[in-house]
GROMACS .gro file of C-alpha atoms in nm:
model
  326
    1UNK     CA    1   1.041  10.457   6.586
    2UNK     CA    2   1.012  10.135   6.727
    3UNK     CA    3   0.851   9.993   6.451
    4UNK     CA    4   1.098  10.102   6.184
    5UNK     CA    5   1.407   9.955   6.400
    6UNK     CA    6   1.216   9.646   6.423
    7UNK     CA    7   1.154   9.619   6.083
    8UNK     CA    8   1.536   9.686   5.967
    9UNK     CA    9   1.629   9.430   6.242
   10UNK     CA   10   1.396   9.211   6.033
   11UNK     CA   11   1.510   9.330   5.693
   12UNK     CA   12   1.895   9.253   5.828
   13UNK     CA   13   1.799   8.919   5.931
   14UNK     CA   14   1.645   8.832   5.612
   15UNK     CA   15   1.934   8.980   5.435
   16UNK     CA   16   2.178   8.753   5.611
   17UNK     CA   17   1.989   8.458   5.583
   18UNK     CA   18   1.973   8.480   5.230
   19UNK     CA   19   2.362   8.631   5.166
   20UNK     CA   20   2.475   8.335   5.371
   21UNK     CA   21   2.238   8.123   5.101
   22UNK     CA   22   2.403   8.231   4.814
   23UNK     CA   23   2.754   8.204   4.945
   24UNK     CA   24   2.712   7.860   5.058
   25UNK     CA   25   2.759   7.602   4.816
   26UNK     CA   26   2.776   7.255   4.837
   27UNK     CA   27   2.936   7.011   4.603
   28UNK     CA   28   2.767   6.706   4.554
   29UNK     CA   29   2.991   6.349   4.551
   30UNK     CA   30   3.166   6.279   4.173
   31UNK     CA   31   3.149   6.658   4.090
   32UNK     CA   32   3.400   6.926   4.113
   33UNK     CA   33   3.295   7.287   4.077
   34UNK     CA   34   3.533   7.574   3.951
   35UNK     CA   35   3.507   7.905   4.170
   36UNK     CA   36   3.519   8.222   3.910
   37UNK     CA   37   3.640   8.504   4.145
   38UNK     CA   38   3.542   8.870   3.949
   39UNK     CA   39   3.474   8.649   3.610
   40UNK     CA   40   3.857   8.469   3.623
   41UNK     CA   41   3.863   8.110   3.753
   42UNK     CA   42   3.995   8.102   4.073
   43UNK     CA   43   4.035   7.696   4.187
   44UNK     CA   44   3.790   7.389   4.190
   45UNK     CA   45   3.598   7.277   4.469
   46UNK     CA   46   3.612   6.924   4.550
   47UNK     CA   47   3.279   6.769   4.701
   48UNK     CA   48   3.203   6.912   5.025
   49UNK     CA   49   3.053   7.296   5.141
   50UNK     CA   50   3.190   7.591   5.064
   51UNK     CA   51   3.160   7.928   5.131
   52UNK     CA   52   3.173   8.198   4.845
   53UNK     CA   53   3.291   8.603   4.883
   54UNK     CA   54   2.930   8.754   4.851
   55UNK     CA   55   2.951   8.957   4.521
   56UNK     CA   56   3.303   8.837   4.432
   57UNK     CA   57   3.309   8.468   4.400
   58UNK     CA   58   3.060   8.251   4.162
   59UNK     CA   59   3.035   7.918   4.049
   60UNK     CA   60   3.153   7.890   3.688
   61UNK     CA   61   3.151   7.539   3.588
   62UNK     CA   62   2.970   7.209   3.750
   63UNK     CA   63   3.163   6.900   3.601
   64UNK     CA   64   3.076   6.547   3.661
   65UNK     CA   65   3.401   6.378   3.729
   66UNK     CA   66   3.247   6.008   3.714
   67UNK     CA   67   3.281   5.762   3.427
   68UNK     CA   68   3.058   5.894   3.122
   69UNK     CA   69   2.919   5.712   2.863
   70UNK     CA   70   2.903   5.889   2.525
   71UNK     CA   71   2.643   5.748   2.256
   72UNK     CA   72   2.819   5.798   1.926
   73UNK     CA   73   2.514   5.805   1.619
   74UNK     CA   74   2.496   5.644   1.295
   75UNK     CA   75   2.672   5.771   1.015
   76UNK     CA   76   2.726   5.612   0.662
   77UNK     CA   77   3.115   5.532   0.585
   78UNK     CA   78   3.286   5.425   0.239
   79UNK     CA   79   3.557   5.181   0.253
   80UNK     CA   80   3.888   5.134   0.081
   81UNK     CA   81   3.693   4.906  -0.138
   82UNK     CA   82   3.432   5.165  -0.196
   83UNK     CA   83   3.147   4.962   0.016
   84UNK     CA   84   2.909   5.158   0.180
   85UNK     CA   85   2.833   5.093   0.550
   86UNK     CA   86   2.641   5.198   0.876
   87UNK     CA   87   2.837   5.213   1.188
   88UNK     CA   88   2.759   5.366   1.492
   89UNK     CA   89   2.947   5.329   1.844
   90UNK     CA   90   2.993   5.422   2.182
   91UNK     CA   91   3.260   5.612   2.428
   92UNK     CA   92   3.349   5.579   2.756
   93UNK     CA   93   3.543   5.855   2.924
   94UNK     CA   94   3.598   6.036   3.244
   95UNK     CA   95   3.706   6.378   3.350
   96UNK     CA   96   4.030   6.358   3.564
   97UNK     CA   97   4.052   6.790   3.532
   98UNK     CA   98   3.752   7.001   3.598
   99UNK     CA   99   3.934   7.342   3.455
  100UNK     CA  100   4.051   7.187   3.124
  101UNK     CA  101   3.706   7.009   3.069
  102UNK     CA  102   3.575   7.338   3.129
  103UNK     CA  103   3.764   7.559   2.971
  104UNK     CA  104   3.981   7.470   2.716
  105UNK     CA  105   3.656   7.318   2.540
  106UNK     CA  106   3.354   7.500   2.495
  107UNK     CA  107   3.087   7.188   2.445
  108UNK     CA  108   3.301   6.872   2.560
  109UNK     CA  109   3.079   6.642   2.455
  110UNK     CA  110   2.963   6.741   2.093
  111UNK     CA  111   3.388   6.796   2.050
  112UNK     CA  112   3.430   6.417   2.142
  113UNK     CA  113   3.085   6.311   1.940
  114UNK     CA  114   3.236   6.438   1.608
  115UNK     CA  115   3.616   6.395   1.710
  116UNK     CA  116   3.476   5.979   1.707
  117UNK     CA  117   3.253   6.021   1.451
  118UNK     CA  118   3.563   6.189   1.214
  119UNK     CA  119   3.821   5.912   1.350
  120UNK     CA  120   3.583   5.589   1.256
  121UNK     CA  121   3.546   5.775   0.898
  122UNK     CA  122   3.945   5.748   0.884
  123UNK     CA  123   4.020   5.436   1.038
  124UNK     CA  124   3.723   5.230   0.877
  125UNK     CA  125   3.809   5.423   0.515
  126UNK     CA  126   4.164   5.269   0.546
  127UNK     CA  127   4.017   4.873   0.565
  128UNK     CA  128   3.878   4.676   0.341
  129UNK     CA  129   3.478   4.543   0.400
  130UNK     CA  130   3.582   4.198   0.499
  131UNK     CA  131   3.861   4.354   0.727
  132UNK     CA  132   3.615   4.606   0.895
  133UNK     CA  133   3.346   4.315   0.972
  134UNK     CA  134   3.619   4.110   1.093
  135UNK     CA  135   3.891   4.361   1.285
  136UNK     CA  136   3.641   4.534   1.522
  137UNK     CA  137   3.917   4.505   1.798
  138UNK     CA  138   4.132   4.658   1.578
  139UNK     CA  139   3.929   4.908   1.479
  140UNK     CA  140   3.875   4.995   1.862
  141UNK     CA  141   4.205   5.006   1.957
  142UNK     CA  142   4.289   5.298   1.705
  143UNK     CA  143   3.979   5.444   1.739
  144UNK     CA  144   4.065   5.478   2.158
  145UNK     CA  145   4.464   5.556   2.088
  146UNK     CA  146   4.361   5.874   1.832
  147UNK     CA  147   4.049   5.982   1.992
  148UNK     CA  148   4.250   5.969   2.362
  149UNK     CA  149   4.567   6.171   2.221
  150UNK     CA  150   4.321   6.440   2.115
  151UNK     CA  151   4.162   6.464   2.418
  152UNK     CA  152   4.434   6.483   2.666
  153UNK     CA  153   4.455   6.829   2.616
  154UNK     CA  154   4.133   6.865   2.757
  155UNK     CA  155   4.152   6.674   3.081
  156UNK     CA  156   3.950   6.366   2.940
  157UNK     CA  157   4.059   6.014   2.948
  158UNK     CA  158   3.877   5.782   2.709
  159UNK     CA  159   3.879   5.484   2.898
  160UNK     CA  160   3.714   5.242   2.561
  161UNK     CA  161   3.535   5.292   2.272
  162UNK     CA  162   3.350   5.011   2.127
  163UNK     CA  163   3.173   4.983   1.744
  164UNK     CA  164   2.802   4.865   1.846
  165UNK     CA  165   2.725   4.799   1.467
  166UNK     CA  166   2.813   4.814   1.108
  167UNK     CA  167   2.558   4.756   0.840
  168UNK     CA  168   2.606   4.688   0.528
  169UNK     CA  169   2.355   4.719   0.248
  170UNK     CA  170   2.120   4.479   0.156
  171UNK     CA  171   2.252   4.372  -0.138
  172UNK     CA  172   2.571   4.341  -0.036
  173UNK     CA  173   2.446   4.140   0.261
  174UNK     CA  174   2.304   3.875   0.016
  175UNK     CA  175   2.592   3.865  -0.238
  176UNK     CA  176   2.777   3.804   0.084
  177UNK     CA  177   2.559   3.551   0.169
  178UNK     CA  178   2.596   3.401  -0.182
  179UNK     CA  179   2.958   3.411  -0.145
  180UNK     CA  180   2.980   3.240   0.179
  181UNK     CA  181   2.749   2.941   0.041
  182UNK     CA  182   2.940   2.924  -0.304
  183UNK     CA  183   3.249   2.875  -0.050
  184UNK     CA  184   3.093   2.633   0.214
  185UNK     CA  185   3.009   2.403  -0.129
  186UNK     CA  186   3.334   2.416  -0.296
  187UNK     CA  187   3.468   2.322   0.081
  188UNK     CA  188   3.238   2.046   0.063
  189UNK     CA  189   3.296   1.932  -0.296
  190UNK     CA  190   3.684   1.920  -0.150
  191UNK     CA  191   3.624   1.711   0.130
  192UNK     CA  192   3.412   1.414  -0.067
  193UNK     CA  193   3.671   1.456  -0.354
  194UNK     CA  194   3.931   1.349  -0.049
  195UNK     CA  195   3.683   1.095   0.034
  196UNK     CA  196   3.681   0.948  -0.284
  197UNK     CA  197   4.046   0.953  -0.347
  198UNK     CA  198   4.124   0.831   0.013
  199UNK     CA  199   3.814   0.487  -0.092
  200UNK     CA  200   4.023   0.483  -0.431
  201UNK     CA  201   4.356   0.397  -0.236
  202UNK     CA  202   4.191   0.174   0.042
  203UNK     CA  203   4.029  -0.056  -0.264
  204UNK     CA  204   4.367  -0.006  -0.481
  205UNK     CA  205   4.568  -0.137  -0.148
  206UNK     CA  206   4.300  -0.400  -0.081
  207UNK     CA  207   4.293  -0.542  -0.471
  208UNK     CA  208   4.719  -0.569  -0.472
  209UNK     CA  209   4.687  -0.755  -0.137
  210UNK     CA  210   4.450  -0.963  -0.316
  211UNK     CA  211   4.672  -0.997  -0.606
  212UNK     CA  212   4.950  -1.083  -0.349
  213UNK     CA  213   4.773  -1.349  -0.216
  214UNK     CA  214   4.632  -1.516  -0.484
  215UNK     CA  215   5.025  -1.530  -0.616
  216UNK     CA  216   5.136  -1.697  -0.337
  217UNK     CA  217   4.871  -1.924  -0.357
  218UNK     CA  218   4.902  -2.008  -0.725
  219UNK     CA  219   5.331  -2.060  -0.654
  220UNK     CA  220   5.195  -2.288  -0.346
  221UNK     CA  221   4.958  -2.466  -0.530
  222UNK     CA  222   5.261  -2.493  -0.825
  223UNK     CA  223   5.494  -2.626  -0.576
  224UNK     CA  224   5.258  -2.887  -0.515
  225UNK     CA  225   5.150  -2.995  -0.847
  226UNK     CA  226   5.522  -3.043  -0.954
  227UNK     CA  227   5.541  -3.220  -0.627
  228UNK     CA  228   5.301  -3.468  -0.678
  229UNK     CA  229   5.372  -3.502  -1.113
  230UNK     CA  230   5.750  -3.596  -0.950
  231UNK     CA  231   5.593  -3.875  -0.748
  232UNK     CA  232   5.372  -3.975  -1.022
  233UNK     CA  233   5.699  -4.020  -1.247
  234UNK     CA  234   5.855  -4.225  -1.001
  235UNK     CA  235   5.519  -4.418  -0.969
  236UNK     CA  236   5.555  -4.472  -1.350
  237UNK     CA  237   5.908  -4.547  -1.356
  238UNK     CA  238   5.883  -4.833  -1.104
  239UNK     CA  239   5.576  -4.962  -1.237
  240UNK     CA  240   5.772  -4.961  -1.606
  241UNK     CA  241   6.129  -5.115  -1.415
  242UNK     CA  242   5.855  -5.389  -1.289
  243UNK     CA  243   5.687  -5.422  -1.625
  244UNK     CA  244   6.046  -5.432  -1.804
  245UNK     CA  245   6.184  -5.758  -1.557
  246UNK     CA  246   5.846  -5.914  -1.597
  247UNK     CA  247   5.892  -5.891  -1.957
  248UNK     CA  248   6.258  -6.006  -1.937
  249UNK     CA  249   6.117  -6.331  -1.712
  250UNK     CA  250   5.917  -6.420  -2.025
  251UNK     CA  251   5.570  -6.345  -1.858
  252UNK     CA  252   5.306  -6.194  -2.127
  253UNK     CA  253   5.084  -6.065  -1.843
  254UNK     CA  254   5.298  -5.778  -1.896
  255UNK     CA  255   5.235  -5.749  -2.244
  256UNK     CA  256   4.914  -5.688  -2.133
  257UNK     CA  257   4.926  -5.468  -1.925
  258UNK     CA  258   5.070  -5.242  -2.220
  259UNK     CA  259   4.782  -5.362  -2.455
  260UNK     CA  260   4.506  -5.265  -2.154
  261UNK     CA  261   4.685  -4.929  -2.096
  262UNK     CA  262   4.662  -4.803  -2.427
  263UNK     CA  263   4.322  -4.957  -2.470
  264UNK     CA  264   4.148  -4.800  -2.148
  265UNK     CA  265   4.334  -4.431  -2.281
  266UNK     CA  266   4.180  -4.446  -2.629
  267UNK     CA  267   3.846  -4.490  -2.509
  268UNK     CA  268   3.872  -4.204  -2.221
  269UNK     CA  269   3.994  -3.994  -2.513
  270UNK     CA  270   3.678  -4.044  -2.732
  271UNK     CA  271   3.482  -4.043  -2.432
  272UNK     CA  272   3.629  -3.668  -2.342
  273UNK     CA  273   3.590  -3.544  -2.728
  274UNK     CA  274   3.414  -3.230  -2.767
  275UNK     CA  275   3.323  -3.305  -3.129
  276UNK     CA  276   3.206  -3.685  -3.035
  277UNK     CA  277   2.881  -3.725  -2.804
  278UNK     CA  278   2.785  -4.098  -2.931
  279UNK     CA  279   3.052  -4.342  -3.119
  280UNK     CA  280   2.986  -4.697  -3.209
  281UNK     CA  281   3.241  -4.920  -3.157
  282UNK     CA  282   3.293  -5.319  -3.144
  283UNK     CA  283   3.451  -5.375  -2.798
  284UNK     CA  284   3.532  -5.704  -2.654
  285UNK     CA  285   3.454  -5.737  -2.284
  286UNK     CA  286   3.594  -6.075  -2.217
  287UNK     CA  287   3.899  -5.922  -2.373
  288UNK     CA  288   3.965  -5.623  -2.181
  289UNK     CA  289   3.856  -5.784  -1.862
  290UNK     CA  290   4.095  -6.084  -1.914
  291UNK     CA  291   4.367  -5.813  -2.001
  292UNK     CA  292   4.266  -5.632  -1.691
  293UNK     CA  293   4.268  -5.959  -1.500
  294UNK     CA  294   4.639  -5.974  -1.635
  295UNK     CA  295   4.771  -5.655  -1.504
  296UNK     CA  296   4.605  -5.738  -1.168
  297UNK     CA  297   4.822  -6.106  -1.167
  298UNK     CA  298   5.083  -5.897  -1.274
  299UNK     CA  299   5.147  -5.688  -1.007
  300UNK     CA  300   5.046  -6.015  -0.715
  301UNK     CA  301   5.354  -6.143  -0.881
  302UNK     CA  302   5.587  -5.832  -0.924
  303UNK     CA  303   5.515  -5.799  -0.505
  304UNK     CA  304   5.551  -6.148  -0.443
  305UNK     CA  305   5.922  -6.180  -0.624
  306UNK     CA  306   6.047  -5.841  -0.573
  307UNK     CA  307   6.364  -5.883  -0.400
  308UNK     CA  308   6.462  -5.744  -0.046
  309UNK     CA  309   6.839  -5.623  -0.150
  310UNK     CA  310   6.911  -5.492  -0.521
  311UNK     CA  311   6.732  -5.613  -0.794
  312UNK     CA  312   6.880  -5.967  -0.949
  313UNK     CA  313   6.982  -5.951  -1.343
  314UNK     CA  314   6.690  -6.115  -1.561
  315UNK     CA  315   6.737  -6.453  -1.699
  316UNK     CA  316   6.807  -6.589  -1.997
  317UNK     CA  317   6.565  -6.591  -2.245
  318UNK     CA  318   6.415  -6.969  -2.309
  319UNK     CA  319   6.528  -7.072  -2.669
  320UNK     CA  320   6.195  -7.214  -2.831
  321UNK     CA  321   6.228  -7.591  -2.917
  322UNK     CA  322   6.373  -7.647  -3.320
  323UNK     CA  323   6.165  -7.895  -3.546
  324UNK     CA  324   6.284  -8.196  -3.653
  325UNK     CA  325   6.495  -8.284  -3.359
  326UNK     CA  326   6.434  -8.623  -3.169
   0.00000   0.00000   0.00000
């Protein structure tokens, strides 16, 4: 007798011990587990212990209520140009309710795998190639509006969703490539073009300067040469007023200083002849000298007499003697 009340005592014990096992649970930190009371969800459990109704209560559902990331694989998408690409991407989401994300979805995460996978089909179908390699932001920000909106229902919130990588083919890589080189050298071609044009104006503003210039120095130069054939006229005109009352006086040095003139301007013209390079001529040096000598006397005289005040009228020519007279 003894040893069969010991032995229930034992059996109770044990009993306990492992009733009070099974209807102690403890919920670890970023989970929340829902208590199923007779198969029907009763509440969550935040993290903590709790204690279950031995053969009435159960844990139903363990969900991790921390952020989640959600690998999204690749799949091959046409465009709205008909280009076909590889894109895969990524989700980030977090439970905020543990009895929606348990059950008002069976398998939460396949249902948001192919809920993204379906959207990025949609959004990238509605965008051209160069849009879709360009607009990932875009593309994001529709992706997380649609893909959140559809999840709400389930106590989710899709906190981003980012495209890792899209892929086009190979040959449309290098006809890109193509593309992008055919545009770098017509941007090129444009810029020296400028170049050109801009050196074209710079030498165009640089030769009418030049033009300007020489102008002004042609009128200057002009302005002189008139300058100075006006002083040579007057030179000529007082020499020729001297000349004229030397000639009215009766001197013949002034005769010969005509003669000598004209003599020394034939000879500089045959000298500067282009069809004449040796002439032959009888010249008398004594002549020309002594008619040199003249103009020389001449003009001793024309600076000796000239008067201070106005000039004086000429004389009266000499009347040469008459033959016969005594």
């Amino acid at each position: 007798m003894e040893f069969g009340s010991s032995t229930a005592v034992i059996l109770f014990v044990i009993g306990v011990i492992v009733i009070g096992i099974k209807t102690l649970v403890i919920v670890p930190q970023g989970y929340e587990y829902t208590r199923e009371r007779l198969g029907k969800f009763a509440h969550s459990m935040p993290p903590g212990p709790h204690w279950l109704v031995p053969f009435i209560d159960s844990v139903g559902h363990k969900i991790n209520m921390m952020e989640q990331v959600l690998d999204v694989p690749r799949q091959e998408v046409i465009t709205k140009d008909n280009a076909m690409v590889a894109i895969d991407a990524v989700v980030f989401y977090q439970v905020l309710d543990a009895p929606k994300a348990a059950y008002e979805v069976a398998n939460l995460r396949l249902a948001m795998v192919n809920l993204t996978m379906t959207n990025i089909r949609t959004v990238v179908g509605s965008m051209d190639l160069d849009e879709s390699l360009s607009k990932r932001d875009e593309i994001n920000h529709k992706l997380l509006k649609v893909v959140d909106d559809a999840t709400s229902p389930w106590g989710v919130k899709c906190t981003r969703i980012e495209i890792k990588d899209i892929q086009p083919p190979a040959n449309l890589v290098e006809s890109m490539g193509r593309q992008m080189k055919a545009e770098r050298d017509k941007r090129a071609n444009i810029l020296e073009a400028e170049g050109f044009r801009q050196a074209a104006i710079l030498k165009a503003e640089g030769e009418k300067q030049s033009v300007v210039l020489a102008a002004e120095a042609n009128k200057e130069a002009a302005f002189r040469e008139a300058e100075a054939r006006e002083r040579l006229a007057q030179a000529e005109a007082r020499a020729t007023q001297m000349v004229s009352q030397a000639i009215a006086q009766g001197d013949v040095q002034a005769i010969n200083y005509f003669v000598a003139q004209k003599y020394v301007e034939a000879l500089k013209e045959f000298a500067t002849s282009p069809n004449q390079k040796v002439f032959m001529m009888p010249v008398e040096s004594a002549g020309l000298l002594g008619a040199l000598g003249g103009i020389v006397e001449l003009s001793k005289d024309a600076m000796a007499k000239q008067p201070s005040g106005p000039l004086a009228p000429p004389p009266a020519p000499r009347r040469p003697p008459q033959v016969g007279q005594s």
